[in-house]
């Protein structure tokens, strides 16, 4: 069946570096994608989303890139801070009218 | 703005007991979702409601699990009888009804950490 996956389960960066978290999806019909951040003991927190009619969207210090040709989604975090340390999930609606499907998550560790 | 509110935050009980988890969605949100999160299986959708009506319960593990939404501001997830393998963090989320169920961000509560001994 369709699934959302992540290339790396963990990512360690230094404070101030830029971080890139990757996600692969399998269904070319997916048209909505979201990134969530989950800190320890809390629920997933919405970061940024993107629809399939776009290939880039920017927020505050974050950018999401969508490459539909290779079915790849990435989250870029500029000037990573210790407070960015968390598990990051991508999610997609892999078929029209379905609820979101979440990937397994990438743990980002930021050292100062 | 108040987010999604879940109670209790932690629950420890013995196997065989009934467990009831509670959720208050964000006011005005028409969709409500129940998830279970474990290390092994990640975040799994159990059931979701639209306008208080259950739409998809295919993720509910078995008949021991049941969920209700008696009104727009309250939902429960019940496990009876509970088993140790039900131990997990259970999240409730809600989203607005704009464009369909998978077309808007879901907003999550902070979860209930359930331990069945």
CSV table of C-alpha atoms in Angstrom, one decimal:
chain,number,residue,atom,x,y,z
A,1,UNK,CA,0.0,0.0,0.0
A,2,UNK,CA,1.0,3.6,-0.1
A,3,UNK,CA,3.3,4.9,2.6
A,4,UNK,CA,5.2,8.0,3.5
A,5,UNK,CA,8.8,7.5,4.5
A,6,UNK,CA,11.8,9.4,5.5
A,7,UNK,CA,15.3,9.0,4.3
A,8,UNK,CA,17.1,9.3,7.7
A,9,UNK,CA,15.8,8.5,11.1
A,10,UNK,CA,18.2,10.9,12.9
A,11,UNK,CA,19.9,14.1,12.0
A,12,UNK,CA,22.5,15.9,14.1
A,13,UNK,CA,23.5,19.5,13.4
A,14,UNK,CA,25.4,22.3,15.0
A,15,UNK,CA,23.5,25.4,16.2
A,16,UNK,CA,23.4,28.0,13.4
A,17,UNK,CA,23.7,25.4,10.6
A,18,UNK,CA,20.9,24.9,8.1
A,19,UNK,CA,19.0,21.6,8.4
A,20,UNK,CA,17.4,19.6,5.6
A,21,UNK,CA,14.9,16.8,6.5
A,22,UNK,CA,13.8,14.6,3.7
A,23,UNK,CA,10.6,12.6,3.0
A,24,UNK,CA,9.7,10.3,0.1
A,25,UNK,CA,6.1,9.5,-0.8
A,26,UNK,CA,4.8,6.8,-3.1
A,27,UNK,CA,1.5,8.0,-4.4
A,28,UNK,CA,1.7,10.5,-7.3
A,29,UNK,CA,-2.0,11.3,-6.7
A,30,UNK,CA,-1.3,12.9,-3.3
A,31,UNK,CA,-2.1,16.6,-3.5
A,32,UNK,CA,-1.5,17.9,0.0
A,33,UNK,CA,1.5,17.6,2.3
A,34,UNK,CA,2.3,18.8,5.8
A,35,UNK,CA,5.3,18.9,8.1
A,36,UNK,CA,4.8,18.5,11.8
A,37,UNK,CA,7.2,19.0,14.8
A,38,UNK,CA,6.8,16.9,17.9
A,39,UNK,CA,8.7,17.8,21.1
A,40,UNK,CA,9.0,15.3,23.9
A,41,UNK,CA,5.8,14.9,25.9
A,42,UNK,CA,3.7,17.0,23.4
A,43,UNK,CA,1.5,16.4,20.4
A,44,UNK,CA,2.6,17.1,16.8
A,45,UNK,CA,2.7,20.8,16.0
A,46,UNK,CA,1.9,22.1,12.6
A,47,UNK,CA,4.9,23.7,10.9
A,48,UNK,CA,4.1,24.3,7.2
A,49,UNK,CA,2.1,22.8,4.4
A,50,UNK,CA,2.1,22.7,0.7
A,51,UNK,CA,-0.3,21.8,-2.1
A,52,UNK,CA,0.7,19.9,-5.2
A,53,UNK,CA,0.2,22.9,-7.5
A,54,UNK,CA,3.3,24.5,-5.8
A,55,UNK,CA,6.9,23.4,-5.6
A,56,UNK,CA,8.1,25.7,-2.8
A,57,UNK,CA,6.7,27.5,0.2
A,58,UNK,CA,8.4,29.5,2.8
A,59,UNK,CA,7.6,30.3,6.4
A,60,UNK,CA,9.5,31.8,9.2
A,61,UNK,CA,13.0,30.1,9.0
A,62,UNK,CA,11.4,27.1,7.3
A,63,UNK,CA,11.0,26.2,3.6
A,64,UNK,CA,9.2,23.2,2.2
A,65,UNK,CA,10.2,21.9,-1.2
A,66,UNK,CA,8.1,19.5,-3.3
A,67,UNK,CA,9.5,17.6,-6.2
A,68,UNK,CA,6.6,15.7,-7.8
A,69,UNK,CA,8.8,14.2,-10.5
A,70,UNK,CA,10.6,12.1,-7.9
A,71,UNK,CA,7.9,12.2,-5.3
A,72,UNK,CA,10.1,13.9,-2.7
A,73,UNK,CA,9.4,16.4,0.0
A,74,UNK,CA,11.9,18.3,2.1
A,75,UNK,CA,11.9,20.6,5.0
A,76,UNK,CA,14.7,23.2,5.3
A,77,UNK,CA,15.3,24.9,8.6
A,78,UNK,CA,17.6,28.0,8.4
A,79,UNK,CA,19.9,28.9,11.3
A,80,UNK,CA,18.9,25.8,13.3
A,81,UNK,CA,18.5,26.5,17.0
A,82,UNK,CA,18.5,24.1,20.1
A,83,UNK,CA,14.8,24.7,20.3
A,84,UNK,CA,14.4,23.1,17.0
A,85,UNK,CA,15.4,19.7,18.5
A,86,UNK,CA,12.4,17.4,18.0
A,87,UNK,CA,11.0,14.7,15.9
A,88,UNK,CA,9.8,15.9,12.5
A,89,UNK,CA,7.0,14.1,10.6
A,90,UNK,CA,5.8,14.5,7.0
A,91,UNK,CA,2.2,13.6,6.2
A,92,UNK,CA,0.2,13.3,3.0
A,93,UNK,CA,-3.3,12.7,1.9
A,94,UNK,CA,-2.4,9.8,-0.4
A,95,UNK,CA,-5.9,9.5,-2.0
A,96,UNK,CA,-8.5,12.0,-2.5
A,97,UNK,CA,-10.9,12.2,0.5
A,98,UNK,CA,-8.7,10.3,2.9
A,99,UNK,CA,-7.3,11.5,6.1
A,100,UNK,CA,-3.6,12.2,6.4
A,101,UNK,CA,-1.0,9.5,6.5
A,102,UNK,CA,2.1,10.1,8.6
A,103,UNK,CA,5.6,9.0,8.1
A,104,UNK,CA,7.7,7.5,10.9
A,105,UNK,CA,9.6,10.7,11.7
A,106,UNK,CA,13.2,12.0,11.8
A,107,UNK,CA,14.8,13.0,15.0
A,108,UNK,CA,16.7,16.3,14.8
A,109,UNK,CA,19.3,17.0,17.4
A,110,UNK,CA,20.9,20.4,17.6
A,111,UNK,CA,24.0,20.9,19.6
A,112,UNK,CA,25.3,24.3,20.8
B,1,UNK,CA,-6.9,30.5,21.5
B,2,UNK,CA,-7.5,27.2,23.3
B,3,UNK,CA,-6.1,24.2,21.4
B,4,UNK,CA,-7.3,20.6,21.5
B,5,UNK,CA,-7.7,19.6,25.1
B,6,UNK,CA,-7.2,16.0,26.2
B,7,UNK,CA,-7.7,14.4,29.6
B,8,UNK,CA,-6.3,12.7,31.5
B,9,UNK,CA,-2.6,13.4,30.6
B,10,UNK,CA,-1.5,10.2,32.2
B,11,UNK,CA,-3.4,7.0,33.0
B,12,UNK,CA,-2.0,4.0,34.7
B,13,UNK,CA,-4.4,1.1,35.3
B,14,UNK,CA,-4.5,-2.7,35.6
B,15,UNK,CA,-5.4,-4.9,32.7
B,16,UNK,CA,-9.0,-5.7,32.4
B,17,UNK,CA,-10.1,-2.3,33.6
B,18,UNK,CA,-12.1,0.1,31.5
B,19,UNK,CA,-10.2,3.2,30.3
B,20,UNK,CA,-11.9,6.3,29.0
B,21,UNK,CA,-10.0,9.1,27.2
B,22,UNK,CA,-11.5,12.5,26.6
B,23,UNK,CA,-11.1,15.1,24.0
B,24,UNK,CA,-12.4,18.7,23.4
B,25,UNK,CA,-11.7,19.8,19.9
B,26,UNK,CA,-11.0,23.4,18.8
B,27,UNK,CA,-14.3,25.2,18.6
B,28,UNK,CA,-15.6,25.4,15.0
B,29,UNK,CA,-13.6,22.4,13.8
B,30,UNK,CA,-15.8,19.8,12.1
B,31,UNK,CA,-13.3,17.0,11.9
B,32,UNK,CA,-12.1,15.1,15.0
B,33,UNK,CA,-9.4,12.3,14.9
B,34,UNK,CA,-8.1,9.8,17.3
B,35,UNK,CA,-4.5,8.5,16.9
B,36,UNK,CA,-2.3,6.0,18.8
B,37,UNK,CA,1.4,6.5,18.9
B,38,UNK,CA,4.0,3.8,19.7
B,39,UNK,CA,7.7,3.4,19.0
B,40,UNK,CA,7.1,0.4,16.9
B,41,UNK,CA,4.2,1.5,14.8
B,42,UNK,CA,4.5,5.3,14.9
B,43,UNK,CA,1.3,7.4,14.6
B,44,UNK,CA,-1.7,5.4,13.6
B,45,UNK,CA,-5.2,6.8,12.8
B,46,UNK,CA,-7.8,4.9,14.8
B,47,UNK,CA,-11.0,6.7,13.8
B,48,UNK,CA,-12.3,10.1,12.7
B,49,UNK,CA,-15.6,11.9,12.9
B,50,UNK,CA,-17.1,14.6,10.7
B,51,UNK,CA,-19.8,16.7,12.3
B,52,UNK,CA,-20.0,14.2,15.1
B,53,UNK,CA,-20.6,11.2,12.8
B,54,UNK,CA,-17.9,8.4,12.6
B,55,UNK,CA,-16.7,8.3,9.1
B,56,UNK,CA,-13.8,5.8,9.1
B,57,UNK,CA,-13.1,3.4,12.0
B,58,UNK,CA,-11.0,1.0,10.0
B,59,UNK,CA,-8.0,1.8,12.2
B,60,UNK,CA,-9.7,0.7,15.5
B,61,UNK,CA,-7.7,-2.4,16.6
B,62,UNK,CA,-10.6,-4.5,17.8
B,63,UNK,CA,-14.0,-4.5,19.4
B,64,UNK,CA,-12.5,-3.6,22.8
B,65,UNK,CA,-12.1,-0.1,21.4
B,66,UNK,CA,-15.0,2.3,20.9
B,67,UNK,CA,-15.3,6.0,20.3
B,68,UNK,CA,-18.2,8.4,20.5
B,69,UNK,CA,-18.8,12.0,19.8
B,70,UNK,CA,-22.1,13.1,21.5
B,71,UNK,CA,-21.7,16.7,20.5
B,72,UNK,CA,-19.4,19.1,18.6
B,73,UNK,CA,-17.3,19.8,21.7
B,74,UNK,CA,-16.6,16.4,23.2
B,75,UNK,CA,-15.4,13.0,22.2
B,76,UNK,CA,-14.4,9.9,24.1
B,77,UNK,CA,-12.2,6.9,23.3
B,78,UNK,CA,-13.0,3.9,25.4
B,79,UNK,CA,-11.0,0.6,25.9
B,80,UNK,CA,-12.8,-2.2,27.6
B,81,UNK,CA,-11.3,-4.4,28.8
B,82,UNK,CA,-7.8,-2.9,28.6
B,83,UNK,CA,-4.7,-5.0,27.9
B,84,UNK,CA,-1.0,-4.3,28.3
B,85,UNK,CA,-0.5,-4.1,24.5
B,86,UNK,CA,-2.8,-1.1,24.6
B,87,UNK,CA,-0.1,0.9,26.3
B,88,UNK,CA,0.7,3.9,24.1
B,89,UNK,CA,0.2,7.7,23.8
B,90,UNK,CA,-3.3,8.5,22.4
B,91,UNK,CA,-3.7,11.7,20.6
B,92,UNK,CA,-6.8,13.6,19.6
B,93,UNK,CA,-6.7,16.1,16.7
B,94,UNK,CA,-9.2,18.4,15.0
B,95,UNK,CA,-9.3,20.3,11.7
B,96,UNK,CA,-11.7,22.6,10.0
B,97,UNK,CA,-14.0,21.5,7.2
B,98,UNK,CA,-12.5,23.3,4.3
B,99,UNK,CA,-11.9,21.3,1.2
B,100,UNK,CA,-12.3,17.9,2.8
B,101,UNK,CA,-10.7,15.7,5.4
B,102,UNK,CA,-7.2,15.5,4.0
B,103,UNK,CA,-6.9,19.1,2.8
B,104,UNK,CA,-6.3,21.1,6.0
B,105,UNK,CA,-3.8,20.9,8.9
B,106,UNK,CA,-4.8,18.9,11.9
B,107,UNK,CA,-4.2,20.4,15.3
B,108,UNK,CA,-3.2,18.0,18.0
B,109,UNK,CA,-3.7,17.8,21.7
B,110,UNK,CA,-0.8,16.9,24.0
B,111,UNK,CA,-2.0,13.3,24.3
B,112,UNK,CA,-2.9,10.8,27.0
B,113,UNK,CA,0.0,8.5,28.0
B,114,UNK,CA,-1.7,5.2,28.8
B,115,UNK,CA,0.0,2.4,30.7
B,116,UNK,CA,-1.8,-0.9,31.3
B,117,UNK,CA,-0.1,-3.0,33.9
